[in-house]
Amino acid sequence: MLKETQEGTLIYVLVKPNAKKTEIEGVDTWKKRIRISVKAPPVKGKANRELVNFLQGLLNAEVILVRGETSREKELLIKGLKVEEVKRKLNL
């Protein structure tokens, strides 16, 4: 779900596009991913952009999509933040 690296924290996410609102739904303990709903459709990267912007707003840090551009399962890098800071800011 979260893994600390030299550059920051890797966060593993399961995205649900076309949702009523953009929000963190909870943690999928079976897949070990954070479930996040986004309002945007999965067309031309709109859902990815909304996800990155949403997390940047919550975390006040640069967020980079590392893996999963066309998948619901994504890996993002939160630059400059440690795991504990990310957990605290996301209320995990």
XYZ file of C-alpha atoms in Angstrom:
92
model
C 0.000 0.000 0.000
C 2.808 2.450 0.939
C 6.544 2.027 0.463
C 9.260 4.514 1.345
C 12.011 5.223 -1.219
C 14.896 7.693 -1.466
C 12.734 10.062 -3.545
C 9.629 9.869 -1.373
C 6.788 7.405 -0.869
C 5.286 4.989 -3.371
C 1.540 4.671 -3.002
C -0.442 1.805 -4.534
C -3.939 2.777 -5.635
C -7.046 1.106 -7.075
C -8.961 3.738 -9.089
C -12.694 3.789 -9.763
C -13.418 6.265 -12.615
C -16.821 7.800 -13.461
C -17.727 8.140 -9.780
C -20.185 10.664 -8.336
C -17.346 12.446 -6.530
C -13.599 12.251 -6.144
C -12.706 10.771 -2.759
C -10.715 8.161 -0.882
C -13.054 5.210 -0.329
C -10.811 3.188 1.942
C -8.237 0.443 1.829
C -8.529 -2.778 -0.165
C -6.754 -5.137 2.230
C -6.903 -8.045 -0.195
C -5.057 -6.200 -2.996
C -3.158 -3.983 -0.533
C -4.182 -0.804 -2.339
C -5.940 2.434 -1.421
C -9.314 2.718 -3.194
C -9.910 6.148 -4.733
C -12.943 7.225 -6.763
C -12.557 9.933 -9.406
C -15.325 11.772 -11.247
C -13.447 11.855 -14.560
C -13.886 9.143 -17.181
C -10.949 6.926 -18.163
C -10.591 8.694 -21.523
C -7.410 10.342 -22.841
C -5.805 10.356 -19.384
C -8.540 12.447 -17.724
C -8.957 10.070 -14.766
C -5.178 9.913 -14.266
C -4.886 13.712 -14.273
C -7.748 14.050 -11.798
C -6.196 11.416 -9.521
C -2.797 13.144 -9.544
C -4.345 16.593 -8.963
C -6.539 15.240 -6.149
C -3.571 13.667 -4.336
C -1.374 16.742 -4.877
C -4.072 18.865 -3.250
C -4.427 16.528 -0.261
C -0.721 15.958 0.264
C 0.654 19.353 -0.784
C 3.463 17.549 -2.622
C 4.424 16.605 -6.172
C 2.742 13.364 -7.321
C 4.032 11.353 -10.281
C 2.253 8.435 -11.952
C 4.930 5.733 -12.064
C 3.001 2.698 -13.294
C -0.518 1.797 -14.443
C -1.374 4.493 -16.959
C -4.064 2.323 -18.619
C -4.916 0.146 -15.615
C -7.168 0.664 -12.591
C -4.238 -0.436 -10.423
C -1.695 2.374 -10.224
C 1.584 3.174 -8.527
C 2.309 6.805 -7.720
C 5.353 8.517 -6.242
C 4.746 11.182 -3.611
C 7.966 13.201 -3.834
C 9.666 14.284 -0.640
C 7.214 12.808 1.861
C 7.829 9.920 4.231
C 5.307 7.096 4.744
C 4.140 8.433 8.120
C 3.443 11.889 6.653
C 1.418 10.384 3.793
C -0.577 8.196 6.222
C -1.339 11.180 8.420
C -2.401 13.435 5.539
C -4.619 10.728 3.996
C -6.071 9.657 7.379
C -4.978 6.011 6.923
